[in-house]
XYZ file of C-alpha atoms in Angstrom:
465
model
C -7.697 -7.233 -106.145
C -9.544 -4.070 -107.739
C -8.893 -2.574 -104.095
C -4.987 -2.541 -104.705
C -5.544 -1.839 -108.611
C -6.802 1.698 -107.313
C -4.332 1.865 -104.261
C -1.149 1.329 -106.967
C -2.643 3.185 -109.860
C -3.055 6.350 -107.054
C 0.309 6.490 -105.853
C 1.924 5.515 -108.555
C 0.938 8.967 -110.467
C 2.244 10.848 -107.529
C 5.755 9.505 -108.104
C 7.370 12.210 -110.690
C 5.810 15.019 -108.476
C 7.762 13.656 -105.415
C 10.806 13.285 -106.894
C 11.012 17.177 -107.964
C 9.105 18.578 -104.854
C 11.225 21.042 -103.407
C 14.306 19.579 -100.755
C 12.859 21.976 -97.988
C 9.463 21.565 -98.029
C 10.229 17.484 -97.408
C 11.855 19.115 -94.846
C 9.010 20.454 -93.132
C 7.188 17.006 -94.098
C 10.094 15.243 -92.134
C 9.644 17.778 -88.932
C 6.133 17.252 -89.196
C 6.595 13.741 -88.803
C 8.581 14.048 -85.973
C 6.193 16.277 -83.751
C 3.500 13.585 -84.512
C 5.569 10.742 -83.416
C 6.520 12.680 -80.115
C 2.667 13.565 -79.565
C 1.727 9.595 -79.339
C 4.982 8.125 -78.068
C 4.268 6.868 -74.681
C 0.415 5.821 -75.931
C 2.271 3.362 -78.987
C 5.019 2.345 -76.357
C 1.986 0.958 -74.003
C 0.105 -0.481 -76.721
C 3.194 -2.722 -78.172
C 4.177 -4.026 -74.977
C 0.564 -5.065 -74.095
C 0.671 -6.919 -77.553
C 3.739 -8.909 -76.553
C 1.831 -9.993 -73.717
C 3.375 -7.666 -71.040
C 0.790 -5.909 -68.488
C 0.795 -2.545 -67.160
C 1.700 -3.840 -64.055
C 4.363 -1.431 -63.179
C 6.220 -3.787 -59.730
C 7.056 -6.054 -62.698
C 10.423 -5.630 -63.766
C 9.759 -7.178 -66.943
C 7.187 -4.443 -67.561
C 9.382 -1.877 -66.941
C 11.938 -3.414 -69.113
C 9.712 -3.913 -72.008
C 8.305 -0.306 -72.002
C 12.574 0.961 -72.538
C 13.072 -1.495 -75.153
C 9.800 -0.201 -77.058
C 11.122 3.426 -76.251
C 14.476 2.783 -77.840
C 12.834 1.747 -81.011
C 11.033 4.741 -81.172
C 14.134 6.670 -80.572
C 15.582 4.805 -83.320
C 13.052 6.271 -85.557
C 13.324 9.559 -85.135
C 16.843 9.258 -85.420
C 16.346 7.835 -88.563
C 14.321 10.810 -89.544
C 16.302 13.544 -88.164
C 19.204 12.262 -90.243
C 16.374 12.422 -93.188
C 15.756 15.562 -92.450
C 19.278 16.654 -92.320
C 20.240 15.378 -95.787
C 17.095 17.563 -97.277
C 18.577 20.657 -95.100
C 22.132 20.212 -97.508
C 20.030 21.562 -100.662
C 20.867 25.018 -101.268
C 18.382 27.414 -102.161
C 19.972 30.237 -103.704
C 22.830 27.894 -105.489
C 20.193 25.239 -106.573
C 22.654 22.466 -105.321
C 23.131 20.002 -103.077
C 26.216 20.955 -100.495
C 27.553 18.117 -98.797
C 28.447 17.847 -95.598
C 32.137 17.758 -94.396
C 32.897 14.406 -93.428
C 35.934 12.685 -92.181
C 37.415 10.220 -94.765
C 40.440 7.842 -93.654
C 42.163 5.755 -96.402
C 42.953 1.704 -94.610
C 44.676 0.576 -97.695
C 45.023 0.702 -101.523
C 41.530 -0.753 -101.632
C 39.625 0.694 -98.339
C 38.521 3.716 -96.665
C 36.179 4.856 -94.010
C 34.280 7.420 -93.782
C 33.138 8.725 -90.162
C 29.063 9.226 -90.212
C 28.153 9.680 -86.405
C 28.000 11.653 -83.940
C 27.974 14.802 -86.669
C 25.765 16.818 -85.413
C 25.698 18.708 -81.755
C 22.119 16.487 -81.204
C 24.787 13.720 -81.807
C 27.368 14.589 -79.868
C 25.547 14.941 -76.742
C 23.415 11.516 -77.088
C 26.123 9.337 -78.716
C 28.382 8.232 -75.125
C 31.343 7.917 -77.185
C 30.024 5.524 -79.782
C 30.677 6.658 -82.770
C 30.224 5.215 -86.738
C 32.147 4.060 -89.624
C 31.392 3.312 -93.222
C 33.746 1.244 -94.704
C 34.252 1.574 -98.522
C 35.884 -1.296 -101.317
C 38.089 1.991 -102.625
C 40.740 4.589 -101.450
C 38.840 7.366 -102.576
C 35.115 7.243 -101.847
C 32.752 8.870 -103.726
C 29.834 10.508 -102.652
C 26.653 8.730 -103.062
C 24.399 10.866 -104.951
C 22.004 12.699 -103.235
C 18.385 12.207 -102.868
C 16.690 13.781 -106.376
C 19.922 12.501 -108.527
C 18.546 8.659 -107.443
C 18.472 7.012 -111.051
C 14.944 5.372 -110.497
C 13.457 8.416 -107.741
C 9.928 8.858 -108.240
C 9.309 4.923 -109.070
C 6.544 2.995 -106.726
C 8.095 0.589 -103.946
C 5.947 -1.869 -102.321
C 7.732 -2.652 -98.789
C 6.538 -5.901 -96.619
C 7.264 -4.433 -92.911
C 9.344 -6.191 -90.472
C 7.002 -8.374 -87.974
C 9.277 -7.656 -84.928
C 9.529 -4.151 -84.849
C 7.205 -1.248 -86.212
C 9.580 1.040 -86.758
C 10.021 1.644 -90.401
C 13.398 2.284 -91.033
C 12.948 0.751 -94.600
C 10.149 3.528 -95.281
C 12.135 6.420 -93.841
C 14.520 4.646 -96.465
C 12.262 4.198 -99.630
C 10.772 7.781 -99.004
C 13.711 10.095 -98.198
C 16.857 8.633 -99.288
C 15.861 6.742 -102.298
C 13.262 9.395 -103.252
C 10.345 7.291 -104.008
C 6.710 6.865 -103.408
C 5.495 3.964 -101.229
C 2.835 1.745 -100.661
C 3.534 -0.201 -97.494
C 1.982 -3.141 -95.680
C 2.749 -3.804 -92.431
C 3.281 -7.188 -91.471
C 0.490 -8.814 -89.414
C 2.179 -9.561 -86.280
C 2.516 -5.711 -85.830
C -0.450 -5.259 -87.714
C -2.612 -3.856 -84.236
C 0.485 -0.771 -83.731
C 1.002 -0.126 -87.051
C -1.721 2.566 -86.290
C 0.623 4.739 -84.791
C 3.190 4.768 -87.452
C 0.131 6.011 -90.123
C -0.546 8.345 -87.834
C 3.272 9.785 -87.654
C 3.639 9.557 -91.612
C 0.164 11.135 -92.280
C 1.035 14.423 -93.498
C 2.638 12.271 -96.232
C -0.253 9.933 -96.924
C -2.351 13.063 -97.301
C -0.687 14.495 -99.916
C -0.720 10.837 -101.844
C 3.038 10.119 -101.808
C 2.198 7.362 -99.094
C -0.623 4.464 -98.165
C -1.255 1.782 -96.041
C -2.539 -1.670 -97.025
C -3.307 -4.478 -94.326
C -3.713 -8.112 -94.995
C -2.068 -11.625 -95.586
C 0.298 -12.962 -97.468
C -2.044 -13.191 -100.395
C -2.272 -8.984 -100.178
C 1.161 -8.780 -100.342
C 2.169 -11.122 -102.894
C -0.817 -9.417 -104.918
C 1.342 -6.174 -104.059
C 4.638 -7.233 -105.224
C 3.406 -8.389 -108.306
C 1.642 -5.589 -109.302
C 3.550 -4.595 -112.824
C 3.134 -0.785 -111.860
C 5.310 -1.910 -108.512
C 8.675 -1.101 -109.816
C 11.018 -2.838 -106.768
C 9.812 -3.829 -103.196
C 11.534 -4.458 -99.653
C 11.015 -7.148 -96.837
C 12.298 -7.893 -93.936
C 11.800 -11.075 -92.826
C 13.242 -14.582 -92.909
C 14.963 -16.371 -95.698
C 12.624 -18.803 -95.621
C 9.556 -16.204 -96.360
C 11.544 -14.473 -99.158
C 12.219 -18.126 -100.746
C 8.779 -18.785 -100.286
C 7.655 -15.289 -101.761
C 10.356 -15.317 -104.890
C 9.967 -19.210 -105.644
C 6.536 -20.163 -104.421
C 4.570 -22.120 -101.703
C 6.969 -25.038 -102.741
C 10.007 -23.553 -102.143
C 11.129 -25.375 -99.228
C 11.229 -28.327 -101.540
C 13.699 -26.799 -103.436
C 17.377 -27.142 -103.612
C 20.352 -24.908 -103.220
C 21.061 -25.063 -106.401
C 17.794 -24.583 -107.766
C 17.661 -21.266 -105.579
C 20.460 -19.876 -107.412
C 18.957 -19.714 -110.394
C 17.177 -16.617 -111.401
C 15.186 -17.790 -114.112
C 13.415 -20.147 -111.311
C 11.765 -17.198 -109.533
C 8.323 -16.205 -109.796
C 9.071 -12.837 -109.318
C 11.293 -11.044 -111.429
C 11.697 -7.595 -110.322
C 14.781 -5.653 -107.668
C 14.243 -6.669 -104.508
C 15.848 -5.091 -100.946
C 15.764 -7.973 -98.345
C 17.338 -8.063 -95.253
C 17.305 -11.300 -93.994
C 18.239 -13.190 -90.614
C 21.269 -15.077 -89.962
C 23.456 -16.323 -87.389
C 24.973 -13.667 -85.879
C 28.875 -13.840 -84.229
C 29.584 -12.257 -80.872
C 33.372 -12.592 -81.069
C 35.577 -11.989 -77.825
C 39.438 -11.427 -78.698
C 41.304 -13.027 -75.690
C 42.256 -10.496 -73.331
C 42.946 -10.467 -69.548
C 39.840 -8.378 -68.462
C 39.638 -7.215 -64.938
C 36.755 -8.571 -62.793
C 34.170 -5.698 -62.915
C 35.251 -5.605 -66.945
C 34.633 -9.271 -67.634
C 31.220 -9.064 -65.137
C 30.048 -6.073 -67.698
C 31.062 -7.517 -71.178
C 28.946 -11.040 -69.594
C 25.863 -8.486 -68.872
C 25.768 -6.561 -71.990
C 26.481 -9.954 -74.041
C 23.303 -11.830 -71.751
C 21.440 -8.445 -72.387
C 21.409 -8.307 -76.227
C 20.692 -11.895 -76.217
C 17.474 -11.416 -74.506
C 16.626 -8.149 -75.851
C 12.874 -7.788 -77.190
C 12.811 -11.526 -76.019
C 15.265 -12.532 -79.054
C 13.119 -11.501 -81.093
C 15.974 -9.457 -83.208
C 17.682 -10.440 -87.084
C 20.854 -9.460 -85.342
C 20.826 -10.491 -82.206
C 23.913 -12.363 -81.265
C 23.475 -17.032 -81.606
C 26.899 -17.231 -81.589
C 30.064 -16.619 -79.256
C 33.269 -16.915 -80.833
C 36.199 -17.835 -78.240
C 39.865 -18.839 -78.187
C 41.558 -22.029 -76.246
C 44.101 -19.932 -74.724
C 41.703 -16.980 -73.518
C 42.033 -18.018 -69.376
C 39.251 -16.257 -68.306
C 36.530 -18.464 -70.653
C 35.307 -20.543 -68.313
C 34.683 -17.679 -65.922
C 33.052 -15.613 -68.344
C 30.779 -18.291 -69.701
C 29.630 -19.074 -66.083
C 28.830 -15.090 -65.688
C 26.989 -15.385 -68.808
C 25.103 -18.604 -67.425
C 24.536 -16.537 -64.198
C 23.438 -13.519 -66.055
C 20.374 -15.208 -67.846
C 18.911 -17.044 -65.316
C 18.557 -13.308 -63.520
C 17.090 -12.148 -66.877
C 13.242 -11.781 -66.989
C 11.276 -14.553 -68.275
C 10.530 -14.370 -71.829
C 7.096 -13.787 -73.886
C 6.960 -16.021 -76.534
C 4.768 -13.687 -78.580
C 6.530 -14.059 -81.967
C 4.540 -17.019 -84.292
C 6.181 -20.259 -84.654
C 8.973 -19.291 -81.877
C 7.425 -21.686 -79.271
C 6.402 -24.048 -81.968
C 8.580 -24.253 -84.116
C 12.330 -22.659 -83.474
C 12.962 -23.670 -80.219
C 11.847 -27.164 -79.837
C 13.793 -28.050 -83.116
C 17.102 -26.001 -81.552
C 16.742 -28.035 -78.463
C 16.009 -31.225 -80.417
C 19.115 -30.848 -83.097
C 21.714 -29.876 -79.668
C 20.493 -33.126 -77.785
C 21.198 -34.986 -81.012
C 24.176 -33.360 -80.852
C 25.355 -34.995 -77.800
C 24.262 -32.423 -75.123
C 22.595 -33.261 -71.847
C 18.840 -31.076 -71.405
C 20.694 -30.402 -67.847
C 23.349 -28.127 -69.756
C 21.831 -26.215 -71.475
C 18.374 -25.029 -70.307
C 19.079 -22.294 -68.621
C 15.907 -22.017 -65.539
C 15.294 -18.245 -65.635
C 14.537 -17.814 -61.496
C 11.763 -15.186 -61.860
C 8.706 -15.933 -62.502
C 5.366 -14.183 -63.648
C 2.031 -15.100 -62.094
C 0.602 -12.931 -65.426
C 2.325 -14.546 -68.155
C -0.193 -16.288 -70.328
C 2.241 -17.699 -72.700
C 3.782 -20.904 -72.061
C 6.895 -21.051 -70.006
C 9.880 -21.950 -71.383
C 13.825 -20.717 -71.015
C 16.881 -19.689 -73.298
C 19.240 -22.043 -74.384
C 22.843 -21.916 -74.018
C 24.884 -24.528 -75.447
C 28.910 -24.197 -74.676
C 32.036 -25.516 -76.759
C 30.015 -26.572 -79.669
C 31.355 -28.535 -83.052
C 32.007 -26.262 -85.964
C 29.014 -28.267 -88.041
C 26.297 -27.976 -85.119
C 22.925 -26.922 -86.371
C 23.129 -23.756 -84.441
C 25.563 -22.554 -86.590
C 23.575 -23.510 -89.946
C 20.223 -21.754 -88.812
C 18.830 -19.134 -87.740
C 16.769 -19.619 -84.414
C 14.992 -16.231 -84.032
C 14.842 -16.970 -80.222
C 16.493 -17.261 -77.461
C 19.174 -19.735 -78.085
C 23.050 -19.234 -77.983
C 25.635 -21.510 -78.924
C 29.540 -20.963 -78.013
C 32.053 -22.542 -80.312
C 36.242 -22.087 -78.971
C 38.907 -22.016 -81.365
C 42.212 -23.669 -81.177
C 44.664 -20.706 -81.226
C 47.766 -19.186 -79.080
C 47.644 -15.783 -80.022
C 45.160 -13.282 -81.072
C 46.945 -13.081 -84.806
C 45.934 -16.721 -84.863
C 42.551 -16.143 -83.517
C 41.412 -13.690 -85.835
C 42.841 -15.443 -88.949
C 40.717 -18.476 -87.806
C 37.748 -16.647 -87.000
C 37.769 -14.996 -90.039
C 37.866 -18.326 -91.596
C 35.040 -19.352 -89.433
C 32.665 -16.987 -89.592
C 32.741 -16.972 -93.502
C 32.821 -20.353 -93.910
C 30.989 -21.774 -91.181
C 27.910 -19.602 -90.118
C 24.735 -18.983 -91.964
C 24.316 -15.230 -92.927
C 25.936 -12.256 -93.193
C 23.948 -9.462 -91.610
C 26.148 -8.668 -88.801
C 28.613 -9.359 -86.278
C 29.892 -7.984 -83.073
C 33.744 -7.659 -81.725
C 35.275 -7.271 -78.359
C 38.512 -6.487 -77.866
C 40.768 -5.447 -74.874
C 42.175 -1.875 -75.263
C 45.467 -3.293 -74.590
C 45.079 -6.043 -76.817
C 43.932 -3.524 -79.259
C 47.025 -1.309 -79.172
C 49.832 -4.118 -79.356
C 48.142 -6.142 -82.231
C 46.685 -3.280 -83.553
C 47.393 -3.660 -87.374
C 46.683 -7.494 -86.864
C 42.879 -5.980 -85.839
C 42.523 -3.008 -88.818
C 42.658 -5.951 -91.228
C 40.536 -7.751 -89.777
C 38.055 -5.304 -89.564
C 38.446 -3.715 -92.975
């Protein structure tokens, strides 16, 4: 491993002369970084969709569809980097400070606050339709976090494992800019072909030795991790591959409670790992109008099915309530919805496998017939060289079904109904539920009728918070 030796010693001596390089010339870095990733946009968007086995056939709607979810993850990006380059733009010159932006701050209670982050800017007013952002706090008077160059370890080497569904290095933008430090990354191999594209936006930074590339297996990266002048790293990934990378090949052997222990790693360094999970799609009962209930049914079907499932967050589970009336009509839109979806490309490893058949296999266990719930997608693609197969939906599910316990990574969604008569009573149990019951915590998703909102409105603020 001479060949990462070098790599590691390299960047490594670059870190104290990042962490004092001057706020504005990072900004011109950032822009720079920007303009590449502009200049190559459409030619990465192509390129990623052809290795998820899409053509360039453009009468294919799944084409089409596959090219705007590869755009929006570019957007993403430079989003990510424009709010980058914003926080550099706060350093003042002729002060020699840092001056913060003004930022709305509402206290929730003796212990919580929130602090509006988007849209800020004009940029983000125009492109935000009405969403906007919140980060909640554990106190009733947030403090700043310190800016980039007061970091406690800026300047220290970070090895980061990239994600395998997505190339679009959030966690770098991260390491780099926010945490101030120098990077060595490795992309992971599944997006090991794109990850071309990404150098090439993040060159100006790799020039200058702040940055490099390293491509290989999981031997290169636990090599990487490992290294003693590597002073933290980042994955994303499953919790299977960071059990496997902190406790060894073994590791599935391994109990619970063996896991828990910290001595029992191999690794002992920080570590930033977002993980999967079994993400909650949670519907507060509500009487929706028709065209309302059609919509929240599309955009739910939608996310499922978004890069093919392929997503950390995307939704597994819907959370219901006994006395919402319009259930059964909104789980038959939702049926309805995905078999109009486009068939799916089973390009991520082990999804065809490995996660599906044993999500299928566990739900028939479970009682279910095959008839309800494969869902029969009704288009089909005469240029799909993958294997067909459809999503899953399984309705009404027990609170210990395997769904609930594991993450599938594919497209598979359970539903699980709560006894409750009121939406005080719902939330309280699905509170319960989702803490107690469901693997994960990386996110969740609430929908809530406006009305429903404004009468049980302090019921829903402590929910949230």
């Amino acid at each position: 491993m001479a060949d990462i030796d070098a790599l590691v010693n390299t960047v490594s001596s670059k870190g104290s002369e990042w962490a004092a390089l001057d706020p504005h010339i990072k900004v011109d870095l950032i822009q720079k970084c920007i303009d590449r990733l502009l200049d190559n946009e459409m030619a990465w968007v192509s390129e990623s969709c052809v290795m998820k086995g899409y053509t360039a056939d453009p009468k294919l709607e799944s084409n089409r569809r596959a090219r705007t979810v590869e755009y929006e993850s570019i957007v993403a990006l430079v989003n990510h980097l424009r709010g980058a380059r914003d926080v550099y733009s706060c350093y003042n010159t002729k002060k020699k400070a840092w001056v913060a932006p003004k930022l709305h701050t509402e206290k929730r209670s003796n212990t919580v606050s929130r602090v509006k982050v988007y849209p800020i800017s004009l940029f983000d007013k125009v492109t935000s339709s009405g969403m906007k952002l919140y980060v909640y706090t554990k106190s009733s008077t947030p403090n700043r976090v310190n800016f980039p160059t007061n970091k406690p370890n800026s300047g220290t080497l970070r090895a980061i494992l990239g994600a395998g569904n997505t190339d679009s290095c959030f966690d770098l933008v991260d390491a780099l800019f926010i945490q101030n430090r120098v990077v060595i990354y490795k992309p992971n191999p599944v997006n090991e072909p794109v990850s071309k594209y990404t150098e090439y936006v993040f060159q100006p930074i790799i020039d200058l030795g702040y940055l490099a590339y390293i491509r290989g297996g999981a031997e290169i990266g636990q090599a990487l991790i490992q290294h003693p002048q590597v002073f933290d790293f980042a994955m994303t990934g499953s919790s299977r591959t960071f059990d496997r990378i902190m406790f060894g090949a073994d590791a599935d052997k391994q109990t619970k409670e063996y896991k828990q222990n910290p001595q029992n790693r191999i690794i002992h360094k920080p570590v930033v790992a977002e993980l999967g999970g079994v993400t909650p799609w949670i519907i507060v009962p509500g009487n929706w109008s028709p065209k309302h209930l059609s919509r929240m049914a599309s955009h739910l079907a939608y996310s499922k099915l978004d890069n093919n499932s392929f997503y950390c967050c995307s939704p597994q589970v819907v959370v219901t309530s006994s006395s919402w009336k319009q259930r059964d009509e909104f789980l038959n839109l939702m049926k309805s919805f995905m078999k109009q979806a486009e068939p799916i490309h089973w390009y991520y490893p082990g999804s065809l496998d490995r996660a599906w058949p044993s999500q299928r296999k566990a739900l028939l266990e479970e009682g279910f017939k095959s008839e309800d719930i494969d869902i029969a997608i009704t288009k089909k693609e005469t240029d799909q060289a993958n294997a067909y197969r459809g999503p899953l939906f399984a309705t009404n599910l027990s609170q210990d079904s395997f769904v609930l316990k594991n993450e599938a990574f594919c497209a598979v969604l359970g539903e699980v109904c709560l006894e409750s008569a009121s939406v005080e009573e719902f939330l309280t149990k699905t509170l319960e539920f989702t803490k107690t019951k469901l693997y994960g915590s990386l996110s969740a998703t609430v929908m809530i009728h406006p009305k429903e909102r404004r009468v049980n409105r302090d019921v829903f603020e402590r929910f949230i918070d």
